């Protein structure tokens, strides 16, 4: 098993939390992993990106080459497009459909989404609305996105849920349950 994943978004959206949960689940699955993070201007709502590489064999580099990613997981649709050149032709894009309007000249959202839809393997979802429907706060939108990506990750669903439990355990049972509900909401939309 080998998966090269690019996680993208805007500072404060929870991209690194997604990476942490995937990493926990991967280790529980007995996989090797390497991660490289680029924080950019995250404190100002800038680009945040992480390369996450999982494999059943040892991994020698933490960076993903252009055309080498199996999956882009993005909490911001334009950020998904920023890294599309890194995606394999048969790779997947799992992205929020709602923009984070952090720049004055943000392109028309329909143009951004049409570029994502042009890629045959994509999942676009309103993660904020799904989090709300699951009874979770907006901060759990990242876990909705994680749930939607589970079918493409190659990691058992139950191990991913166990990863959520371990990562959020120190914050209490209520936070764990809220994040699990968010993951399940995304998973059920994507698995349909």
CSV table of C-alpha atoms in Angstrom, one decimal:
chain,number,residue,atom,x,y,z
A,1,UNK,CA,0.0,0.0,0.0
A,2,UNK,CA,1.2,3.5,-0.9
A,3,UNK,CA,-0.7,6.8,-0.7
A,4,UNK,CA,0.7,10.2,-1.4
A,5,UNK,CA,-1.7,12.9,-0.1
A,6,UNK,CA,-1.6,16.7,-0.4
A,7,UNK,CA,-3.6,18.5,2.3
A,8,UNK,CA,-4.4,22.1,1.5
A,9,UNK,CA,-6.4,25.0,2.9
A,10,UNK,CA,-6.2,28.3,4.6
A,11,UNK,CA,-4.6,29.0,8.0
A,12,UNK,CA,-7.0,28.1,10.8
A,13,UNK,CA,-9.1,25.6,8.9
A,14,UNK,CA,-7.7,22.5,10.5
A,15,UNK,CA,-5.6,21.0,7.8
A,16,UNK,CA,-2.9,19.8,10.2
A,17,UNK,CA,-5.6,18.2,12.4
A,18,UNK,CA,-6.6,16.1,9.4
A,19,UNK,CA,-3.0,15.1,8.9
A,20,UNK,CA,-2.7,14.2,12.6
A,21,UNK,CA,-5.7,11.9,12.5
A,22,UNK,CA,-4.7,10.2,9.3
A,23,UNK,CA,-1.2,9.7,10.8
A,24,UNK,CA,-2.6,8.2,13.9
A,25,UNK,CA,-4.8,5.8,11.9
A,26,UNK,CA,-1.9,4.9,9.6
A,27,UNK,CA,0.4,4.1,12.5
A,28,UNK,CA,-2.4,1.9,14.0
A,29,UNK,CA,-2.6,0.2,10.6
A,30,UNK,CA,1.1,-0.6,10.8
A,31,UNK,CA,2.1,1.8,8.0
A,32,UNK,CA,5.1,4.0,7.6
A,33,UNK,CA,4.6,7.7,7.2
A,34,UNK,CA,6.4,10.9,6.4
A,35,UNK,CA,5.0,14.4,6.5
A,36,UNK,CA,6.2,17.8,5.4
A,37,UNK,CA,4.3,21.0,6.3
A,38,UNK,CA,4.3,24.4,4.7
A,39,UNK,CA,2.5,26.9,6.9
A,40,UNK,CA,2.9,30.0,4.8
A,41,UNK,CA,1.1,33.0,6.2
A,42,UNK,CA,-1.4,30.8,8.2
A,43,UNK,CA,-1.8,33.4,10.9
A,44,UNK,CA,-3.2,35.8,8.3
A,45,UNK,CA,-5.4,33.3,6.5
A,46,UNK,CA,-2.8,32.3,4.0
A,47,UNK,CA,-2.0,29.0,2.3
A,48,UNK,CA,-1.4,26.0,4.5
A,49,UNK,CA,-0.3,22.8,2.8
A,50,UNK,CA,1.1,19.5,4.0
A,51,UNK,CA,2.5,16.5,2.1
A,52,UNK,CA,1.6,13.2,3.8
A,53,UNK,CA,3.1,10.0,2.5
A,54,UNK,CA,1.8,6.6,3.7
A,55,UNK,CA,3.3,3.2,2.7
A,56,UNK,CA,3.6,-0.4,3.8
A,57,UNK,CA,7.3,0.0,2.9
A,58,UNK,CA,9.8,2.5,4.3
A,59,UNK,CA,9.5,6.0,2.8
A,60,UNK,CA,12.7,7.9,1.9
A,61,UNK,CA,11.4,11.4,1.1
A,62,UNK,CA,8.7,13.5,2.7
A,63,UNK,CA,7.9,15.5,-0.4
A,64,UNK,CA,5.6,14.5,-3.2
A,65,UNK,CA,6.7,15.2,-6.8
A,66,UNK,CA,4.5,16.8,-9.4
A,67,UNK,CA,2.2,14.2,-10.9
A,68,UNK,CA,2.7,11.9,-7.9
A,69,UNK,CA,-0.2,12.6,-5.5
A,70,UNK,CA,-2.9,10.0,-5.2
A,71,UNK,CA,-5.2,12.4,-3.4
A,72,UNK,CA,-5.7,16.1,-2.7
A,73,UNK,CA,-7.8,16.9,0.4
A,74,UNK,CA,-8.6,20.6,0.5
A,75,UNK,CA,-10.8,22.7,2.8
A,76,UNK,CA,-10.7,25.5,0.2
A,77,UNK,CA,-11.5,24.9,-3.5
A,78,UNK,CA,-9.0,27.4,-5.0
A,79,UNK,CA,-6.3,25.8,-2.8
A,80,UNK,CA,-7.2,22.4,-4.4
A,81,UNK,CA,-6.5,23.9,-7.8
A,82,UNK,CA,-3.2,25.4,-6.6
A,83,UNK,CA,-1.9,21.8,-6.2
A,84,UNK,CA,-3.7,20.0,-9.1
A,85,UNK,CA,-0.4,19.7,-11.0
A,86,UNK,CA,0.8,17.4,-8.2
A,87,UNK,CA,-2.1,15.0,-8.8
A,88,UNK,CA,-1.8,11.8,-10.7
A,89,UNK,CA,-4.2,11.5,-13.7
A,90,UNK,CA,-6.2,8.9,-11.8
A,91,UNK,CA,-5.9,10.7,-8.5
A,92,UNK,CA,-8.8,12.1,-6.4
A,93,UNK,CA,-9.7,15.6,-5.3
A,94,UNK,CA,-11.8,15.8,-2.1
A,95,UNK,CA,-12.6,19.4,-1.5
A,96,UNK,CA,-15.0,21.8,0.2
A,97,UNK,CA,-17.2,23.5,-2.3
A,98,UNK,CA,-17.4,26.7,-0.3
A,99,UNK,CA,-14.7,29.3,-0.7
A,100,UNK,CA,-12.8,31.1,2.1
A,101,UNK,CA,-12.8,34.6,0.7
A,102,UNK,CA,-9.5,35.8,2.0
A,103,UNK,CA,-8.4,37.9,-1.1
A,104,UNK,CA,-10.2,40.8,-2.8
A,105,UNK,CA,-9.9,39.3,-6.3
A,106,UNK,CA,-11.1,35.8,-5.6
A,107,UNK,CA,-12.2,34.2,-8.9
A,108,UNK,CA,-15.8,33.4,-9.6
A,109,UNK,CA,-16.5,30.3,-7.5
A,110,UNK,CA,-18.3,28.6,-10.4
A,111,UNK,CA,-15.1,28.9,-12.5
A,112,UNK,CA,-13.1,27.3,-9.6
A,113,UNK,CA,-15.6,24.5,-9.1
A,114,UNK,CA,-15.8,23.8,-12.9
A,115,UNK,CA,-12.0,23.2,-13.0
A,116,UNK,CA,-12.3,20.7,-10.1
A,117,UNK,CA,-15.3,19.0,-11.8
A,118,UNK,CA,-13.3,18.7,-15.0
A,119,UNK,CA,-11.2,16.2,-13.1
A,120,UNK,CA,-13.0,12.8,-13.4
A,121,UNK,CA,-12.3,11.7,-9.8
A,122,UNK,CA,-13.6,14.4,-7.4
A,123,UNK,CA,-15.8,14.9,-4.4
A,124,UNK,CA,-17.1,18.4,-3.7
A,125,UNK,CA,-19.2,19.0,-0.6
A,126,UNK,CA,-20.3,21.8,1.6
A,127,UNK,CA,-18.4,20.7,4.7
A,128,UNK,CA,-19.8,23.6,6.8
A,129,UNK,CA,-23.4,22.6,6.1
A,130,UNK,CA,-22.7,18.9,6.7
A,131,UNK,CA,-21.0,19.7,10.1
A,132,UNK,CA,-24.0,21.8,11.1
A,133,UNK,CA,-26.4,19.0,10.1
A,134,UNK,CA,-24.4,16.5,12.2
A,135,UNK,CA,-24.8,18.8,15.2
A,136,UNK,CA,-21.1,19.8,15.1
A,137,UNK,CA,-19.7,23.4,15.2
A,138,UNK,CA,-18.1,24.9,12.1
A,139,UNK,CA,-14.7,24.0,13.5
A,140,UNK,CA,-15.5,20.4,12.8
A,141,UNK,CA,-15.8,21.0,9.0
A,142,UNK,CA,-12.3,19.6,8.6
A,143,UNK,CA,-13.5,16.3,10.1
A,144,UNK,CA,-16.4,16.2,7.6
A,145,UNK,CA,-13.8,16.5,4.8
A,146,UNK,CA,-11.7,13.8,6.4
A,147,UNK,CA,-14.7,11.5,6.5
A,148,UNK,CA,-15.4,12.1,2.8
A,149,UNK,CA,-11.8,11.1,2.0
A,150,UNK,CA,-11.8,7.8,3.9
A,151,UNK,CA,-12.8,5.7,0.9
A,152,UNK,CA,-9.8,7.0,-1.0
A,153,UNK,CA,-7.3,6.7,1.8
A,154,UNK,CA,-7.0,2.9,1.9
A,155,UNK,CA,-7.2,2.9,5.7
A,156,UNK,CA,-10.0,1.0,7.5
A,157,UNK,CA,-12.9,3.2,8.6
A,158,UNK,CA,-12.8,1.9,12.2
A,159,UNK,CA,-9.1,2.7,12.5
A,160,UNK,CA,-9.8,6.2,11.3
A,161,UNK,CA,-12.5,6.6,13.9
A,162,UNK,CA,-10.1,5.3,16.5
A,163,UNK,CA,-7.6,7.9,15.3
A,164,UNK,CA,-10.1,10.6,15.9
A,165,UNK,CA,-10.7,9.3,19.4
A,166,UNK,CA,-7.0,9.3,20.3
A,167,UNK,CA,-6.3,12.7,18.8
A,168,UNK,CA,-9.2,14.5,20.5
A,169,UNK,CA,-9.3,12.4,23.8
A,170,UNK,CA,-7.5,15.1,25.9
A,171,UNK,CA,-10.3,17.5,24.9
A,172,UNK,CA,-13.0,15.4,26.5
A,173,UNK,CA,-15.8,13.0,25.4
A,174,UNK,CA,-18.1,15.6,24.0
A,175,UNK,CA,-15.4,16.9,21.6
A,176,UNK,CA,-14.5,13.3,20.6
A,177,UNK,CA,-18.2,12.5,19.9
A,178,UNK,CA,-18.7,15.8,17.9
A,179,UNK,CA,-15.7,15.1,15.7
A,180,UNK,CA,-16.8,11.5,15.1
A,181,UNK,CA,-20.3,12.7,14.1
A,182,UNK,CA,-18.6,15.1,11.6
A,183,UNK,CA,-16.4,12.3,10.2
A,184,UNK,CA,-19.4,10.1,9.8
A,185,UNK,CA,-21.4,12.8,8.0
A,186,UNK,CA,-18.6,13.2,5.4
A,187,UNK,CA,-18.1,9.5,5.1
A,188,UNK,CA,-21.8,8.8,4.4
A,189,UNK,CA,-21.9,11.5,1.7
A,190,UNK,CA,-18.8,10.2,0.0
A,191,UNK,CA,-19.6,6.5,0.3
A,192,UNK,CA,-22.9,6.8,-1.5
